[in-house]
mmCIF file of C-alpha atoms and ligand atoms in Angstrom:
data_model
loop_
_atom_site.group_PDB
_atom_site.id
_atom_site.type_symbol
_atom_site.label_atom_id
_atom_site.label_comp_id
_atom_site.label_asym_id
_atom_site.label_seq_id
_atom_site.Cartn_x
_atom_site.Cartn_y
_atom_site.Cartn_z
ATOM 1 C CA UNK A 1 9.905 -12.460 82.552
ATOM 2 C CA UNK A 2 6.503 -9.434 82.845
ATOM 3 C CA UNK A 3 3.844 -10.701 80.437
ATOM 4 C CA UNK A 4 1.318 -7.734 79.363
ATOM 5 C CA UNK A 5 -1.619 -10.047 78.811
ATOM 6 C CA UNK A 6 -4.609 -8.337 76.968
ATOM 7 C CA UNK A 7 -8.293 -9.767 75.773
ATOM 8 C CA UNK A 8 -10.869 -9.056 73.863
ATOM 9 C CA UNK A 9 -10.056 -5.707 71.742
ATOM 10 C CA UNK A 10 -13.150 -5.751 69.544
ATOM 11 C CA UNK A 11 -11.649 -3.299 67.113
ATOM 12 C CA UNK A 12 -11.465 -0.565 69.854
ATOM 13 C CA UNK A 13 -8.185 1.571 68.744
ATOM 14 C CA UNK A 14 -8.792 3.739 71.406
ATOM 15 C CA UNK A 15 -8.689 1.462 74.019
ATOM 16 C CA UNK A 16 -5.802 -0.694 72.734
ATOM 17 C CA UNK A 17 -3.886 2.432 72.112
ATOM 18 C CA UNK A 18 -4.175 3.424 76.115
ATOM 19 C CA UNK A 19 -3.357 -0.063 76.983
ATOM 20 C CA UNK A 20 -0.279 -0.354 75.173
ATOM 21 C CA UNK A 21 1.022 3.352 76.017
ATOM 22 C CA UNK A 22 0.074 2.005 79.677
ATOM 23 C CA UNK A 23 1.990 -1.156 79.279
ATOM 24 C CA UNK A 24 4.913 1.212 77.460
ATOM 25 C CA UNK A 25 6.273 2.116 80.696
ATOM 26 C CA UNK A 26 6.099 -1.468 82.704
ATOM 27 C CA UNK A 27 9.286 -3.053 81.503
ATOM 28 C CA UNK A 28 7.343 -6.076 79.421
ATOM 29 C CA UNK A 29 8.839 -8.662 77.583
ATOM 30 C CA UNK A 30 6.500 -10.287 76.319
ATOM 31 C CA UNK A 31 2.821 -9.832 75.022
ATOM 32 C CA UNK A 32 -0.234 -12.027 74.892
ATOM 33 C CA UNK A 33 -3.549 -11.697 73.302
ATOM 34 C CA UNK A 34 -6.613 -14.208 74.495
ATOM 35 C CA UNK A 35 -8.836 -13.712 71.542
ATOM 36 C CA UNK A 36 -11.659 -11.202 70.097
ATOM 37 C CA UNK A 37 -8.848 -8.546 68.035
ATOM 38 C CA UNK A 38 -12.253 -7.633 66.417
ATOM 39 C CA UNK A 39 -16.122 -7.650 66.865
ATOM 40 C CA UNK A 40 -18.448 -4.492 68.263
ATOM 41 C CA UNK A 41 -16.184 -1.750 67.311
ATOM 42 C CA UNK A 42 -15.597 0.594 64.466
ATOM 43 C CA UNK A 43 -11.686 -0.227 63.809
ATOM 44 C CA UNK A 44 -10.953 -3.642 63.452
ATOM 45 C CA UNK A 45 -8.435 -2.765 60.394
ATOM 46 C CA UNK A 46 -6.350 -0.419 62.634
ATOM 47 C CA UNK A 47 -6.453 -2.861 65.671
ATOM 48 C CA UNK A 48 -4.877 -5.475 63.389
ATOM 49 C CA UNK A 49 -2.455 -3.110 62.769
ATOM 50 C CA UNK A 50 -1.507 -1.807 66.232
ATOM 51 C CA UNK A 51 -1.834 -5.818 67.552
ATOM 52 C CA UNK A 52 1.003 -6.811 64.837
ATOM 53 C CA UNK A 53 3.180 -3.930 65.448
ATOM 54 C CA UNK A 54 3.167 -4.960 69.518
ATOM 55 C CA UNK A 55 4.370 -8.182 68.278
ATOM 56 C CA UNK A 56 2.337 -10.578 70.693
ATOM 57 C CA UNK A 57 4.751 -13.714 71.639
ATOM 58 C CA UNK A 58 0.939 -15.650 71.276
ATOM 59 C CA UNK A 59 -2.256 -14.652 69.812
ATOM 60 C CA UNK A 60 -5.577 -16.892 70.482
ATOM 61 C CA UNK A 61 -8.616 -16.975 68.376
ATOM 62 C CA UNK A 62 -11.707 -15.925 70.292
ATOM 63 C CA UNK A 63 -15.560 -16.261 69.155
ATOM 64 C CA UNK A 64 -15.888 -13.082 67.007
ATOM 65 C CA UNK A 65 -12.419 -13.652 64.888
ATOM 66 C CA UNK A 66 -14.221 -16.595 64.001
ATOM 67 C CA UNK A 67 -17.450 -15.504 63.583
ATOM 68 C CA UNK A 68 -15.783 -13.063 60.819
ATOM 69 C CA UNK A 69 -14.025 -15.747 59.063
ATOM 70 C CA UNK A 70 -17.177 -17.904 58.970
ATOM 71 C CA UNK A 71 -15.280 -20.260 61.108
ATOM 72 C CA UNK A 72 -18.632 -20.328 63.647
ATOM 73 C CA UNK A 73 -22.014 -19.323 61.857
ATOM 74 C CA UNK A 74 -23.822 -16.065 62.333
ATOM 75 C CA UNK A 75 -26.489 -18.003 64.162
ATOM 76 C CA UNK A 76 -24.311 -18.371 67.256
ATOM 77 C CA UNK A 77 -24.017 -14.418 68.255
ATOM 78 C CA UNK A 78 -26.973 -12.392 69.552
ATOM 79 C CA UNK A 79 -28.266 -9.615 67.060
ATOM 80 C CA UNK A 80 -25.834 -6.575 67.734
ATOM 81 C CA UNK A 81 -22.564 -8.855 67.928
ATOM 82 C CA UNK A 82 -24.330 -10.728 64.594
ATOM 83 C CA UNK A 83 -24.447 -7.073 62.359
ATOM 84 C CA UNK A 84 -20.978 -6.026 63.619
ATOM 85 C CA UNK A 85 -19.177 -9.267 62.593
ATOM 86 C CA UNK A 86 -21.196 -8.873 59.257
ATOM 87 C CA UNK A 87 -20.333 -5.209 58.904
ATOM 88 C CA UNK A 88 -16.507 -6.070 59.899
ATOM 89 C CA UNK A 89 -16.360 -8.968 57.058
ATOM 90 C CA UNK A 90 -16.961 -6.048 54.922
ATOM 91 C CA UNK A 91 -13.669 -4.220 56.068
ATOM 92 C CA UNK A 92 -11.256 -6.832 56.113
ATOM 93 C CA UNK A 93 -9.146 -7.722 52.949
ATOM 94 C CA UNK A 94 -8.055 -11.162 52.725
ATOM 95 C CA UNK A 95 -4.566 -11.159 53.894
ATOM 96 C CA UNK A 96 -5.721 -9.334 57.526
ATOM 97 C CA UNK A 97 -8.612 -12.526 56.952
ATOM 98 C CA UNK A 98 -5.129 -15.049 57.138
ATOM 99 C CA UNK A 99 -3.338 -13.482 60.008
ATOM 100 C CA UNK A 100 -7.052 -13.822 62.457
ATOM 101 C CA UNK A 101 -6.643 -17.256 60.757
ATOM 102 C CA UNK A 102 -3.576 -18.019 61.659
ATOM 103 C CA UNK A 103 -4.358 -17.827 65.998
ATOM 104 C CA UNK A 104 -4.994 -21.013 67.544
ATOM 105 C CA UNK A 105 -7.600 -21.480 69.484
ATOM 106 C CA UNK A 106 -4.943 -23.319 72.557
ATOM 107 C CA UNK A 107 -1.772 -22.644 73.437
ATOM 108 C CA UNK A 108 0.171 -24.401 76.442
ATOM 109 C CA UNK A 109 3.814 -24.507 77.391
ATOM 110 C CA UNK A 110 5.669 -25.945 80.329
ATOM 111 C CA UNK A 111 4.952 -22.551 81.876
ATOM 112 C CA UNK A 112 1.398 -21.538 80.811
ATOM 113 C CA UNK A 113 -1.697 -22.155 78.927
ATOM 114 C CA UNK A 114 -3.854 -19.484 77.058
ATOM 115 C CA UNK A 115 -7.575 -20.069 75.782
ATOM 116 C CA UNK A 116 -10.296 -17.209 74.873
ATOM 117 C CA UNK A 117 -13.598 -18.851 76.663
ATOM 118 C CA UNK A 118 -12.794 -22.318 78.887
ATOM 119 C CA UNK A 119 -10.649 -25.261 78.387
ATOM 120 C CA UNK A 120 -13.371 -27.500 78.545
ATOM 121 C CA UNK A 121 -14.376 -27.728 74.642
ATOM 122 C CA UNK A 122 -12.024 -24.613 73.537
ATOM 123 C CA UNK A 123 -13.654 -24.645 70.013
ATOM 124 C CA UNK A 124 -17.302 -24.403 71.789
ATOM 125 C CA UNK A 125 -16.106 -21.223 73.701
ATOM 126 C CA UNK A 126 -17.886 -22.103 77.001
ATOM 127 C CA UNK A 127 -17.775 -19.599 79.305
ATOM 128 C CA UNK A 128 -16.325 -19.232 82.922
ATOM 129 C CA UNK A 129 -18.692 -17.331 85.165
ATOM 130 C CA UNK A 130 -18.817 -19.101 88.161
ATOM 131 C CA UNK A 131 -16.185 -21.170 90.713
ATOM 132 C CA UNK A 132 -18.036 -24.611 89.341
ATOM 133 C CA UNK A 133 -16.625 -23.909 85.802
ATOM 134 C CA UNK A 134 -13.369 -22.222 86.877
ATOM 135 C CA UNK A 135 -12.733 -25.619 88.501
ATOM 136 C CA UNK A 136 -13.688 -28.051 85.139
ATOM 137 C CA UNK A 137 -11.060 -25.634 83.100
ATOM 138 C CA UNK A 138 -8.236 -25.688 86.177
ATOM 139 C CA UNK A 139 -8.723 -29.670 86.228
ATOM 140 C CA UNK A 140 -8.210 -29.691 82.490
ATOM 141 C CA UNK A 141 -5.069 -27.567 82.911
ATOM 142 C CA UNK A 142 -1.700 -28.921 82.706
ATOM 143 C CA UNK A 143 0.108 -25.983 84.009
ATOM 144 C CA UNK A 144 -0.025 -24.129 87.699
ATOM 145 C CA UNK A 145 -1.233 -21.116 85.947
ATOM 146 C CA UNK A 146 -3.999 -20.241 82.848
ATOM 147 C CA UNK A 147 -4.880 -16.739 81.470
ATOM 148 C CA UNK A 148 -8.263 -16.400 79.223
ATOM 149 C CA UNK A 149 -11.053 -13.894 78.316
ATOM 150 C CA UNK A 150 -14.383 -13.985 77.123
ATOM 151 C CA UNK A 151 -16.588 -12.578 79.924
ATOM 152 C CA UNK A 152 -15.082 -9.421 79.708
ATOM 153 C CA UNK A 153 -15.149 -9.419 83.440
ATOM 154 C CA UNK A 154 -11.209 -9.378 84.885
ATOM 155 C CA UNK A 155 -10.809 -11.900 87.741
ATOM 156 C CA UNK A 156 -8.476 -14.531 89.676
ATOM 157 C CA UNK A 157 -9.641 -18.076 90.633
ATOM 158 C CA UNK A 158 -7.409 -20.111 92.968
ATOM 159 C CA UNK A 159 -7.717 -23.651 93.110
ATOM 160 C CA UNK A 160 -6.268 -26.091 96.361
ATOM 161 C CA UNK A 161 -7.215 -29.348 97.361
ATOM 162 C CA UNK A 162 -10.288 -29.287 95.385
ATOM 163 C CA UNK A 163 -11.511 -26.187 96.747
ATOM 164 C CA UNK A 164 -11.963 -23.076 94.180
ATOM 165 C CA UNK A 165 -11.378 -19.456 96.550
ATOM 166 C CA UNK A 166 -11.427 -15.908 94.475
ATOM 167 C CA UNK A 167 -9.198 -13.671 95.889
ATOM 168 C CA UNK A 168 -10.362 -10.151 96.181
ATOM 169 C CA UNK A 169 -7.533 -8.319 95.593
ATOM 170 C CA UNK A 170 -6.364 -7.039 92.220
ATOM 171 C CA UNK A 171 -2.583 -7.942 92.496
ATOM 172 C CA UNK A 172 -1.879 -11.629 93.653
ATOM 173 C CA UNK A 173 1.213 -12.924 95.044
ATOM 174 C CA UNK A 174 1.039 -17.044 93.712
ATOM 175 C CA UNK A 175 1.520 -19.707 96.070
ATOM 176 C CA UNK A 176 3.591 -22.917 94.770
ATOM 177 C CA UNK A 177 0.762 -25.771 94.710
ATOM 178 C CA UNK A 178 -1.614 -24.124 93.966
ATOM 179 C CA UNK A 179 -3.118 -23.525 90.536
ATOM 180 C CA UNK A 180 -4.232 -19.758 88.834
ATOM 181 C CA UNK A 181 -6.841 -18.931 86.430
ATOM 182 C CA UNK A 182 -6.766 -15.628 85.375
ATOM 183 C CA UNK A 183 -9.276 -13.797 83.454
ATOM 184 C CA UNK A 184 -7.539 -10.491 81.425
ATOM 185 C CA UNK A 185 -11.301 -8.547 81.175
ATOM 186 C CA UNK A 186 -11.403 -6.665 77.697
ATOM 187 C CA UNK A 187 -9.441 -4.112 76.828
ATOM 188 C CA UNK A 188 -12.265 -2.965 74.612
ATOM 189 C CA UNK A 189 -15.533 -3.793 75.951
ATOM 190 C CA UNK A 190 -15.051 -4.066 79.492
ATOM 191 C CA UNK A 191 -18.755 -5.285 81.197
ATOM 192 C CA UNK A 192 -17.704 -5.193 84.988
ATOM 193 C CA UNK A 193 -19.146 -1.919 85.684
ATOM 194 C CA UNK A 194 -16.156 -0.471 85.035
ATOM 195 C CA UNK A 195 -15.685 1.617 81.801
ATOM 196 C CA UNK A 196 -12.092 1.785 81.498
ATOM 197 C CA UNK A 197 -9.833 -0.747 80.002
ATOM 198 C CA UNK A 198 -9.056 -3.841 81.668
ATOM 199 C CA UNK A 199 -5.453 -5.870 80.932
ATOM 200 C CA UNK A 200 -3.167 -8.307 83.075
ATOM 201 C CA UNK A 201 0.876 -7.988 83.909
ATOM 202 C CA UNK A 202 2.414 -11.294 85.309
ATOM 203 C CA UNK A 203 5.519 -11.406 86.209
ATOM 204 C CA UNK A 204 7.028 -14.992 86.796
ATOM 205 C CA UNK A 205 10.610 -13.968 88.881
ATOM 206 C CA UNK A 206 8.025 -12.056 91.351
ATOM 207 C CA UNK A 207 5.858 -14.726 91.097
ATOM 208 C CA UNK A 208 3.008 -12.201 91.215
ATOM 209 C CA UNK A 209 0.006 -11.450 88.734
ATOM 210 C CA UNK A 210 -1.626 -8.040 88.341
ATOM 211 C CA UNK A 211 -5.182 -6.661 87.034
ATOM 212 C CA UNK A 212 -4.945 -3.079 85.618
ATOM 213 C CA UNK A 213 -7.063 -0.713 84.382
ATOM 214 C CA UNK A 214 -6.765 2.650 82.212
ATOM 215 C CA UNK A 215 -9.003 5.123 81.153
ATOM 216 C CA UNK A 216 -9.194 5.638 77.295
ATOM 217 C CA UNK A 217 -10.617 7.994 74.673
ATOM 218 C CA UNK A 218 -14.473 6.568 74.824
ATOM 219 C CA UNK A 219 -16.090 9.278 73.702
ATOM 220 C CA UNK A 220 -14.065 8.949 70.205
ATOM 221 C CA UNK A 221 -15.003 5.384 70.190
ATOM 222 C CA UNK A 222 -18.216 5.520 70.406
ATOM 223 C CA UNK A 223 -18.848 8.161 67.910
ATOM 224 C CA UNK A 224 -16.940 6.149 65.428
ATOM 225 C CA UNK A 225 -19.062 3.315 65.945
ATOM 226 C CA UNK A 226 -22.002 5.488 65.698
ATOM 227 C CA UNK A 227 -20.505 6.860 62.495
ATOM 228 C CA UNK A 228 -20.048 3.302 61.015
ATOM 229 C CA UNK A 229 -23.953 2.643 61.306
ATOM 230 C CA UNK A 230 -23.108 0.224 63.670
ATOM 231 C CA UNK A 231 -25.785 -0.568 66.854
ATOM 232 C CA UNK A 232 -25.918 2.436 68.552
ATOM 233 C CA UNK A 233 -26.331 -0.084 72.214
ATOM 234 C CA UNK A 234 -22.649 -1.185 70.785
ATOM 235 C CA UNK A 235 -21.881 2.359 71.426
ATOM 236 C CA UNK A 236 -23.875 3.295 74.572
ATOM 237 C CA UNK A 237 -22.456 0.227 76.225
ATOM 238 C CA UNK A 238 -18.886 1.620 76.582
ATOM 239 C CA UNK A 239 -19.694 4.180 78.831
ATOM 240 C CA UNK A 240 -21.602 1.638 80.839
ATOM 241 C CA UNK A 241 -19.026 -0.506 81.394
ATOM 242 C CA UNK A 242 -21.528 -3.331 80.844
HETATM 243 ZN ZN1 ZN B 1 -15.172 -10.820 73.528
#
């Protein structure tokens, strides 16, 4: 099976669109989503579209598609994230309010688990910036291998006998006994220094796990988000990468 394993959208058509042209061509069957479909950008109606028309296999709730549905108070985002979740409430009718509803915040089979921030307190959305919290959310994991978000910085932790190692390159060949935690980066807000979009293809025959990136439309984006009276640092940021 070749997941294509995105993150953190934040209502970025432009972005999602290049992704999922990009991913067109590399023989997936099946899609995930970590989390954040909306948040920052100007188009969280069309994402919602575009997401349910690529018919994600599993589709986590991250901070913002809370945030929206009032499932974690204004209070918790800084001031730009704070007016684009309020702005975005205003967009959203009630039934695309049920389907960001409807993502759970944890999902694990035999094969996998999926989270948006950390799997230590999922519902807190702790974040995984360093080796010392990569290793809390790989001891809490009951599978070999865990994909999440939330930093919007792409990377691979590795985890054997107690000792965390990230391994530089971008494609990974997995070793049996050890165990994986792989962050997707954001499709639409990547902060890595890297301005185009960031997204994940692992492949479980090949035993091999991939981070891609492809340039989008960002110029379009961020006059769209300047158009929606929307911070304009929501806007300058995409070029930045940061
Ligand atoms: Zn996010």
């Amino acid at each position: 099976m070749r997941y294509g394993i995105l993150s953190d959208v934040h209502s970025n058509l432009e972005a999602l669109r290049s992704v999922v042209s990009a991913l067109a061509i590399e023989r997936i069957d099946e899609y995930l989503f970590l989390g954040d479909l909306v948040g920052y950008g100007a188009d969280p109606h069309a994402c919602i579209v575009a997401m349910r028309l690529l018919r994600p296999r599993v589709t986590i709730a991250g901070n913002h598609d809370w945030g929206v549905l009032d499932l974690l108070g204004i209070d918790y985002f800084n001031e730009g994230a704070a007016s684009a979740i309020t702005w975005t409430r205003s967009q959203l009718n009630s039934e695309e309010r049920d389907y960001l509803r409807s993502f759970p915040v944890v999902h694990e089979n035999p094969a996998m688990t999926l989270v948006h921030g950390s799997l230590n307190k999922p519902m807190r959305f702790n974040y995984i910036h360093d080796i010392d919290e990569a290793y809390l959310c790989m001891q809490i994991a009951k599978t070999a291998i865990s994909f999440l978000g939330h930093t919007h910085v792409p990377g691979i932790y590795s985890l054997y006998n107690g000792i965390v190692t990230v391994p530089k390159e971008k494609k990974v060949i997995l070793e049996p006994g050890r165990k994986y935690l792989v962050n997707a980066g954001s499709v639409g807000q990547p902060r890595d220094g890297d301005p185009r979009a960031s997204y994940v293809i692992y492949d479980d025959v090949k035993s091999t796990v991939e981070i891609k990136r492809v340039f989008y439309d960002i110029t379009t984006a961020q006059e769209k988000i300047i158009k929606a009276g929307l911070p304009r640092r929501l806007s300058s940021r995409l070029g930045e990468g940061r």
